[in-house]
Every structure is written in C-alpha cells, then in structure tokens.
C-alpha cells in the first residue's frame, strides 16, 4: 500500500494505492466485497468515505487496474 497527503492550493489531496489479487466486483459504480466470510460490515468502507467526502464538499476518484486499486480525494482546506 502507498498513501500520500499533500496540500494543493486550497485543497488537501489524499491518494491511496493498494494492490489486490482478486477480480474487482463493480456494478453501477458500487463495489462488492471479495472477502470470503461475507460479514455484513464488509463493503461499507468506500460508501462511508464517499459520504464523508461529499459532506465536506470534496471530490473522490476511484479507479483500478488488474493489480492496483487507486483512490484520490480532494478536500477543501479553508483556513
């Protein structure tokens, strides 16, 4: 996993890249867990992050390749 945090103008920029081995399961922009135990709490992390980013008037970009999952977040950082 690689994470970075930086100031970009009046925005706080957070990027996270994480490797994955499983095939990403995505339907209509929503991601399904690939964890074997299918716990009810799996799969809510990204939904919660999207809600927080939205509540803070930020932007989120999620993309992936065959082996990397990328999340980029911009949050207003007003002083």
PDB file of N, CA and C in Angstrom:
ATOM      1  N   UNK A   1       0.846  -1.169   0.000  1.00  0.00           N
ATOM      2  CA  UNK A   1       0.000   0.000   0.000  1.00  0.00           C
ATOM      3  C   UNK A   1       0.887   1.226   0.000  1.00  0.00           C
ATOM      4  N   UNK A   2       0.458   2.244  -0.713  1.00  0.00           N
ATOM      5  CA  UNK A   2       1.141   3.526  -0.736  1.00  0.00           C
ATOM      6  C   UNK A   2       0.105   4.611  -0.503  1.00  0.00           C
ATOM      7  N   UNK A   3       0.390   5.513   0.415  1.00  0.00           N
ATOM      8  CA  UNK A   3      -0.519   6.622   0.704  1.00  0.00           C
ATOM      9  C   UNK A   3       0.273   7.915   0.731  1.00  0.00           C
ATOM     10  N   UNK A   4      -0.364   8.990   0.276  1.00  0.00           N
ATOM     11  CA  UNK A   4       0.280  10.296   0.354  1.00  0.00           C
ATOM     12  C   UNK A   4      -0.757  11.354   0.694  1.00  0.00           C
ATOM     13  N   UNK A   5      -0.296  12.396   1.347  1.00  0.00           N
ATOM     14  CA  UNK A   5      -1.131  13.507   1.767  1.00  0.00           C
ATOM     15  C   UNK A   5      -0.366  14.776   1.458  1.00  0.00           C
ATOM     16  N   UNK A   6      -1.004  15.711   0.744  1.00  0.00           N
ATOM     17  CA  UNK A   6      -0.316  16.952   0.409  1.00  0.00           C
ATOM     18  C   UNK A   6      -1.322  18.093   0.292  1.00  0.00           C
ATOM     19  N   UNK A   7      -0.808  19.297   0.347  1.00  0.00           N
ATOM     20  CA  UNK A   7      -1.609  20.500   0.162  1.00  0.00           C
ATOM     21  C   UNK A   7      -1.496  20.908  -1.302  1.00  0.00           C
ATOM     22  N   UNK A   8      -2.620  21.149  -1.963  1.00  0.00           N
ATOM     23  CA  UNK A   8      -2.628  21.576  -3.350  1.00  0.00           C
ATOM     24  C   UNK A   8      -3.524  22.809  -3.445  1.00  0.00           C
ATOM     25  N   UNK A   9      -2.927  23.992  -3.394  1.00  0.00           N
ATOM     26  CA  UNK A   9      -3.724  25.217  -3.360  1.00  0.00           C
ATOM     27  C   UNK A   9      -4.540  25.249  -2.092  1.00  0.00           C
ATOM     28  N   UNK A  10      -5.838  25.428  -2.215  1.00  0.00           N
ATOM     29  CA  UNK A  10      -6.703  25.437  -1.028  1.00  0.00           C
ATOM     30  C   UNK A  10      -7.340  24.064  -0.783  1.00  0.00           C
ATOM     31  N   UNK A  11      -6.739  23.022  -1.346  1.00  0.00           N
ATOM     32  CA  UNK A  11      -7.254  21.669  -1.169  1.00  0.00           C
ATOM     33  C   UNK A  11      -6.226  20.764  -0.499  1.00  0.00           C
ATOM     34  N   UNK A  12      -6.731  19.847   0.289  1.00  0.00           N
ATOM     35  CA  UNK A  12      -5.936  18.783   0.861  1.00  0.00           C
ATOM     36  C   UNK A  12      -6.098  17.587  -0.077  1.00  0.00           C
ATOM     37  N   UNK A  13      -4.988  17.047  -0.548  1.00  0.00           N
ATOM     38  CA  UNK A  13      -5.030  15.945  -1.501  1.00  0.00           C
ATOM     39  C   UNK A  13      -4.538  14.667  -0.842  1.00  0.00           C
ATOM     40  N   UNK A  14      -5.359  13.640  -0.884  1.00  0.00           N
ATOM     41  CA  UNK A  14      -5.038  12.337  -0.313  1.00  0.00           C
ATOM     42  C   UNK A  14      -5.119  11.303  -1.424  1.00  0.00           C
ATOM     43  N   UNK A  15      -4.060  10.524  -1.591  1.00  0.00           N
ATOM     44  CA  UNK A  15      -4.083   9.439  -2.573  1.00  0.00           C
ATOM     45  C   UNK A  15      -3.655   8.143  -1.908  1.00  0.00           C
ATOM     46  N   UNK A  16      -4.329   7.085  -2.267  1.00  0.00           N
ATOM     47  CA  UNK A  16      -4.029   5.760  -1.734  1.00  0.00           C
ATOM     48  C   UNK A  16      -4.026   4.780  -2.901  1.00  0.00           C
ATOM     49  N   UNK A  17      -2.953   4.011  -3.005  1.00  0.00           N
ATOM     50  CA  UNK A  17      -2.851   2.931  -3.975  1.00  0.00           C
ATOM     51  C   UNK A  17      -2.634   1.641  -3.199  1.00  0.00           C
ATOM     52  N   UNK A  18      -3.425   0.640  -3.503  1.00  0.00           N
ATOM     53  CA  UNK A  18      -3.333  -0.632  -2.802  1.00  0.00           C
ATOM     54  C   UNK A  18      -3.369  -1.758  -3.834  1.00  0.00           C
ATOM     55  N   UNK A  19      -2.509  -2.743  -3.650  1.00  0.00           N
ATOM     56  CA  UNK A  19      -2.522  -3.867  -4.582  1.00  0.00           C
ATOM     57  C   UNK A  19      -3.684  -4.807  -4.235  1.00  0.00           C
ATOM     58  N   UNK A  20      -4.126  -5.551  -5.219  1.00  0.00           N
ATOM     59  CA  UNK A  20      -5.185  -6.540  -4.997  1.00  0.00           C
ATOM     60  C   UNK A  20      -4.936  -7.738  -5.898  1.00  0.00           C
ATOM     61  N   UNK A  21      -5.424  -8.866  -5.461  1.00  0.00           N
ATOM     62  CA  UNK A  21      -5.263 -10.105  -6.235  1.00  0.00           C
ATOM     63  C   UNK A  21      -6.585 -10.569  -6.850  1.00  0.00           C
ATOM     64  N   UNK A  22      -7.678 -10.161  -6.219  1.00  0.00           N
ATOM     65  CA  UNK A  22      -8.985 -10.616  -6.673  1.00  0.00           C
ATOM     66  C   UNK A  22      -9.474  -9.762  -7.838  1.00  0.00           C
ATOM     67  N   UNK A  23     -10.440 -10.298  -8.563  1.00  0.00           N
ATOM     68  CA  UNK A  23     -11.105  -9.526  -9.605  1.00  0.00           C
ATOM     69  C   UNK A  23     -12.034  -8.532  -8.909  1.00  0.00           C
ATOM     70  N   UNK A  24     -11.954  -7.263  -9.295  1.00  0.00           N
ATOM     71  CA  UNK A  24     -12.806  -6.227  -8.703  1.00  0.00           C
ATOM     72  C   UNK A  24     -14.243  -6.462  -9.151  1.00  0.00           C
ATOM     73  N   UNK A  25     -15.151  -6.461  -8.186  1.00  0.00           N
ATOM     74  CA  UNK A  25     -16.572  -6.639  -8.477  1.00  0.00           C
ATOM     75  C   UNK A  25     -17.245  -5.277  -8.374  1.00  0.00           C
ATOM     76  N   UNK A  26     -17.638  -4.730  -9.516  1.00  0.00           N
ATOM     77  CA  UNK A  26     -18.260  -3.406  -9.565  1.00  0.00           C
ATOM     78  C   UNK A  26     -19.540  -3.489 -10.373  1.00  0.00           C
ATOM     79  N   UNK A  27     -20.594  -2.859  -9.861  1.00  0.00           N
ATOM     80  CA  UNK A  27     -21.858  -2.805 -10.573  1.00  0.00           C
ATOM     81  C   UNK A  27     -22.471  -1.432 -10.326  1.00  0.00           C
ATOM     82  N   UNK A  28     -22.710  -0.695 -11.397  1.00  0.00           N
ATOM     83  CA  UNK A  28     -23.285   0.651 -11.309  1.00  0.00           C
ATOM     84  C   UNK A  28     -22.507   1.560 -10.367  1.00  0.00           C
ATOM     85  N   UNK A  29     -21.193   1.465 -10.412  1.00  0.00           N
ATOM     86  CA  UNK A  29     -20.353   2.325  -9.591  1.00  0.00           C
ATOM     87  C   UNK A  29     -20.202   1.890  -8.147  1.00  0.00           C
ATOM     88  N   UNK A  30     -20.836   0.799  -7.767  1.00  0.00           N
ATOM     89  CA  UNK A  30     -20.734   0.276  -6.405  1.00  0.00           C
ATOM     90  C   UNK A  30     -19.824  -0.945  -6.415  1.00  0.00           C
ATOM     91  N   UNK A  31     -19.043  -1.091  -5.348  1.00  0.00           N
ATOM     92  CA  UNK A  31     -18.126  -2.215  -5.244  1.00  0.00           C
ATOM     93  C   UNK A  31     -18.646  -3.234  -4.251  1.00  0.00           C
ATOM     94  N   UNK A  32     -18.507  -4.513  -4.600  1.00  0.00           N
ATOM     95  CA  UNK A  32     -18.918  -5.609  -3.714  1.00  0.00           C
ATOM     96  C   UNK A  32     -17.674  -6.210  -3.075  1.00  0.00           C
ATOM     97  N   UNK A  33     -17.809  -6.646  -1.839  1.00  0.00           N
ATOM     98  CA  UNK A  33     -16.690  -7.251  -1.141  1.00  0.00           C
ATOM     99  C   UNK A  33     -16.271  -8.559  -1.809  1.00  0.00           C
ATOM    100  N   UNK A  34     -14.991  -8.849  -1.723  1.00  0.00           N
ATOM    101  CA  UNK A  34     -14.481 -10.134  -2.208  1.00  0.00           C
ATOM    102  C   UNK A  34     -14.056 -11.011  -1.041  1.00  0.00           C
ATOM    103  N   UNK A  35     -14.319 -10.537   0.183  1.00  0.00           N
ATOM    104  CA  UNK A  35     -13.946 -11.298   1.376  1.00  0.00           C
ATOM    105  C   UNK A  35     -14.823 -12.542   1.475  1.00  0.00           C
ATOM    106  N   UNK A  36     -14.223 -13.619   1.943  1.00  0.00           N
ATOM    107  CA  UNK A  36     -14.906 -14.921   1.972  1.00  0.00           C
ATOM    108  C   UNK A  36     -16.034 -14.997   3.007  1.00  0.00           C
ATOM    109  N   UNK A  37     -15.882 -14.314   4.161  1.00  0.00           N
ATOM    110  CA  UNK A  37     -16.865 -14.503   5.233  1.00  0.00           C
ATOM    111  C   UNK A  37     -18.161 -13.722   5.038  1.00  0.00           C
ATOM    112  N   UNK A  38     -18.218 -12.804   4.077  1.00  0.00           N
ATOM    113  CA  UNK A  38     -19.445 -12.075   3.739  1.00  0.00           C
ATOM    114  C   UNK A  38     -20.107 -11.417   4.948  1.00  0.00           C
ATOM    115  N   UNK A  39     -19.305 -10.963   5.895  1.00  0.00           N
ATOM    116  CA  UNK A  39     -19.783 -10.225   7.060  1.00  0.00           C
ATOM    117  C   UNK A  39     -20.601  -9.023   6.593  1.00  0.00           C
ATOM    118  N   UNK A  40     -21.647  -8.679   7.313  1.00  0.00           N
ATOM    119  CA  UNK A  40     -22.493  -7.547   6.933  1.00  0.00           C
ATOM    120  C   UNK A  40     -21.739  -6.225   6.914  1.00  0.00           C
ATOM    121  N   UNK A  41     -20.638  -6.129   7.662  1.00  0.00           N
ATOM    122  CA  UNK A  41     -19.885  -4.877   7.705  1.00  0.00           C
ATOM    123  C   UNK A  41     -18.923  -4.725   6.534  1.00  0.00           C
ATOM    124  N   UNK A  42     -18.674  -5.781   5.784  1.00  0.00           N
ATOM    125  CA  UNK A  42     -17.803  -5.668   4.614  1.00  0.00           C
ATOM    126  C   UNK A  42     -18.522  -4.875   3.532  1.00  0.00           C
ATOM    127  N   UNK A  43     -17.770  -4.041   2.834  1.00  0.00           N
ATOM    128  CA  UNK A  43     -18.339  -3.314   1.714  1.00  0.00           C
ATOM    129  C   UNK A  43     -18.921  -1.961   2.069  1.00  0.00           C
ATOM    130  N   UNK A  44     -18.833  -1.547   3.330  1.00  0.00           N
ATOM    131  CA  UNK A  44     -19.381  -0.238   3.698  1.00  0.00           C
ATOM    132  C   UNK A  44     -18.306   0.840   3.759  1.00  0.00           C
ATOM    133  N   UNK A  45     -17.039   0.464   3.701  1.00  0.00           N
ATOM    134  CA  UNK A  45     -15.949   1.429   3.831  1.00  0.00           C
ATOM    135  C   UNK A  45     -15.952   2.483   2.746  1.00  0.00           C
ATOM    136  N   UNK A  46     -16.003   2.078   1.500  1.00  0.00           N
ATOM    137  CA  UNK A  46     -15.984   3.027   0.397  1.00  0.00           C
ATOM    138  C   UNK A  46     -17.246   3.886   0.411  1.00  0.00           C
ATOM    139  N   UNK A  47     -18.386   3.298   0.741  1.00  0.00           N
ATOM    140  CA  UNK A  47     -19.623   4.089   0.840  1.00  0.00           C
ATOM    141  C   UNK A  47     -19.475   5.175   1.900  1.00  0.00           C
ATOM    142  N   UNK A  48     -18.885   4.825   3.048  1.00  0.00           N
ATOM    143  CA  UNK A  48     -18.695   5.813   4.105  1.00  0.00           C
ATOM    144  C   UNK A  48     -17.718   6.901   3.684  1.00  0.00           C
ATOM    145  N   UNK A  49     -16.640   6.521   3.011  1.00  0.00           N
ATOM    146  CA  UNK A  49     -15.666   7.515   2.543  1.00  0.00           C
ATOM    147  C   UNK A  49     -16.333   8.456   1.543  1.00  0.00           C
ATOM    148  N   UNK A  50     -17.105   7.919   0.617  1.00  0.00           N
ATOM    149  CA  UNK A  50     -17.802   8.770  -0.354  1.00  0.00           C
ATOM    150  C   UNK A  50     -18.741   9.754   0.334  1.00  0.00           C
ATOM    151  N   UNK A  51     -19.444   9.291   1.360  1.00  0.00           N
ATOM    152  CA  UNK A  51     -20.372  10.175   2.081  1.00  0.00           C
ATOM    153  C   UNK A  51     -19.617  11.296   2.794  1.00  0.00           C
ATOM    154  N   UNK A  52     -18.531  10.962   3.469  1.00  0.00           N
ATOM    155  CA  UNK A  52     -17.754  11.976   4.183  1.00  0.00           C
ATOM    156  C   UNK A  52     -17.180  12.995   3.201  1.00  0.00           C
ATOM    157  N   UNK A  53     -16.618  12.525   2.103  1.00  0.00           N
ATOM    158  CA  UNK A  53     -16.061  13.435   1.097  1.00  0.00           C
ATOM    159  C   UNK A  53     -17.154  14.354   0.565  1.00  0.00           C
ATOM    160  N   UNK A  54     -18.320  13.812   0.276  1.00  0.00           N
ATOM    161  CA  UNK A  54     -19.445  14.613  -0.203  1.00  0.00           C
ATOM    162  C   UNK A  54     -19.880  15.639   0.851  1.00  0.00           C
ATOM    163  N   UNK A  55     -19.999  15.202   2.108  1.00  0.00           N
ATOM    164  CA  UNK A  55     -20.405  16.097   3.193  1.00  0.00           C
ATOM    165  C   UNK A  55     -19.426  17.252   3.378  1.00  0.00           C
ATOM    166  N   UNK A  56     -18.141  17.028   3.046  1.00  0.00           N
ATOM    167  CA  UNK A  56     -17.111  18.053   3.182  1.00  0.00           C
ATOM    168  C   UNK A  56     -16.892  18.828   1.877  1.00  0.00           C
ATOM    169  N   UNK A  57     -17.806  18.647   0.914  1.00  0.00           N
ATOM    170  CA  UNK A  57     -17.729  19.328  -0.384  1.00  0.00           C
ATOM    171  C   UNK A  57     -16.438  19.016  -1.131  1.00  0.00           C
ATOM    172  N   UNK A  58     -15.996  17.779  -1.020  1.00  0.00           N
ATOM    173  CA  UNK A  58     -14.783  17.354  -1.703  1.00  0.00           C
ATOM    174  C   UNK A  58     -15.088  16.551  -2.949  1.00  0.00           C
ATOM    175  N   UNK A  59     -14.042  16.003  -3.516  1.00  0.00           N
ATOM    176  CA  UNK A  59     -14.154  15.176  -4.715  1.00  0.00           C
ATOM    177  C   UNK A  59     -13.417  13.868  -4.475  1.00  0.00           C
ATOM    178  N   UNK A  60     -13.942  12.793  -5.043  1.00  0.00           N
ATOM    179  CA  UNK A  60     -13.294  11.496  -4.927  1.00  0.00           C
ATOM    180  C   UNK A  60     -13.233  10.849  -6.302  1.00  0.00           C
ATOM    181  N   UNK A  61     -12.113  10.221  -6.582  1.00  0.00           N
ATOM    182  CA  UNK A  61     -11.923   9.495  -7.830  1.00  0.00           C
ATOM    183  C   UNK A  61     -11.416   8.104  -7.477  1.00  0.00           C
ATOM    184  N   UNK A  62     -12.115   7.088  -7.935  1.00  0.00           N
ATOM    185  CA  UNK A  62     -11.721   5.704  -7.679  1.00  0.00           C
ATOM    186  C   UNK A  62     -11.495   5.027  -9.021  1.00  0.00           C
ATOM    187  N   UNK A  63     -10.332   4.394  -9.150  1.00  0.00           N
ATOM    188  CA  UNK A  63     -10.028   3.656 -10.373  1.00  0.00           C
ATOM    189  C   UNK A  63      -9.220   2.417  -9.987  1.00  0.00           C
ATOM    190  N   UNK A  64      -9.085   1.517 -10.942  1.00  0.00           N
ATOM    191  CA  UNK A  64      -8.315   0.306 -10.673  1.00  0.00           C
ATOM    192  C   UNK A  64      -7.781  -0.283 -11.963  1.00  0.00           C
ATOM    193  N   UNK A  65      -6.736  -1.054 -11.789  1.00  0.00           N
ATOM    194  CA  UNK A  65      -6.157  -1.829 -12.884  1.00  0.00           C
ATOM    195  C   UNK A  65      -6.257  -3.297 -12.479  1.00  0.00           C
ATOM    196  N   UNK A  66      -5.611  -4.161 -13.222  1.00  0.00           N
ATOM    197  CA  UNK A  66      -5.643  -5.592 -12.898  1.00  0.00           C
ATOM    198  C   UNK A  66      -5.008  -5.899 -11.548  1.00  0.00           C
ATOM    199  N   UNK A  67      -4.109  -5.020 -11.053  1.00  0.00           N
ATOM    200  CA  UNK A  67      -3.425  -5.322  -9.792  1.00  0.00           C
ATOM    201  C   UNK A  67      -3.382  -4.173  -8.785  1.00  0.00           C
ATOM    202  N   UNK A  68      -3.942  -3.013  -9.130  1.00  0.00           N
ATOM    203  CA  UNK A  68      -3.886  -1.866  -8.212  1.00  0.00           C
ATOM    204  C   UNK A  68      -5.241  -1.181  -8.110  1.00  0.00           C
ATOM    205  N   UNK A  69      -5.608  -0.826  -6.879  1.00  0.00           N
ATOM    206  CA  UNK A  69      -6.832  -0.085  -6.588  1.00  0.00           C
ATOM    207  C   UNK A  69      -6.392   1.307  -6.158  1.00  0.00           C
ATOM    208  N   UNK A  70      -6.919   2.370  -6.798  1.00  0.00           N
ATOM    209  CA  UNK A  70      -6.490   3.739  -6.537  1.00  0.00           C
ATOM    210  C   UNK A  70      -7.662   4.593  -6.073  1.00  0.00           C
ATOM    211  N   UNK A  71      -7.430   5.358  -5.005  1.00  0.00           N
ATOM    212  CA  UNK A  71      -8.416   6.316  -4.512  1.00  0.00           C
ATOM    213  C   UNK A  71      -7.714   7.666  -4.405  1.00  0.00           C
ATOM    214  N   UNK A  72      -8.297   8.670  -5.045  1.00  0.00           N
ATOM    215  CA  UNK A  72      -7.801  10.043  -4.951  1.00  0.00           C
ATOM    216  C   UNK A  72      -8.903  10.919  -4.373  1.00  0.00           C
ATOM    217  N   UNK A  73      -8.550  11.704  -3.366  1.00  0.00           N
ATOM    218  CA  UNK A  73      -9.534  12.552  -2.687  1.00  0.00           C
ATOM    219  C   UNK A  73      -8.999  13.975  -2.615  1.00  0.00           C
ATOM    220  N   UNK A  74      -9.845  14.942  -2.926  1.00  0.00           N
ATOM    221  CA  UNK A  74      -9.553  16.353  -2.741  1.00  0.00           C
ATOM    222  C   UNK A  74     -10.574  16.923  -1.771  1.00  0.00           C
ATOM    223  N   UNK A  75     -10.090  17.542  -0.700  1.00  0.00           N
ATOM    224  CA  UNK A  75     -10.959  18.154   0.294  1.00  0.00           C
ATOM    225  C   UNK A  75     -10.622  19.625   0.431  1.00  0.00           C
ATOM    226  N   UNK A  76     -11.621  20.499   0.467  1.00  0.00           N
ATOM    227  CA  UNK A  76     -11.326  21.911   0.695  1.00  0.00           C
ATOM    228  C   UNK A  76     -10.615  22.073   2.039  1.00  0.00           C
ATOM    229  N   UNK A  77      -9.590  22.900   2.058  1.00  0.00           N
ATOM    230  CA  UNK A  77      -8.809  23.117   3.281  1.00  0.00           C
ATOM    231  C   UNK A  77      -8.771  24.621   3.545  1.00  0.00           C
ATOM    232  N   UNK A  78      -9.902  25.135   3.957  1.00  0.00           N
ATOM    233  CA  UNK A  78     -10.023  26.570   4.202  1.00  0.00           C
ATOM    234  C   UNK A  78      -9.457  26.908   5.562  1.00  0.00           C
ATOM    235  N   UNK A  79      -8.732  28.009   5.605  1.00  0.00           N
ATOM    236  CA  UNK A  79      -8.164  28.446   6.892  1.00  0.00           C
ATOM    237  C   UNK A  79      -8.940  29.594   7.454  1.00  0.00           C
TER     238      UNK A  79
END
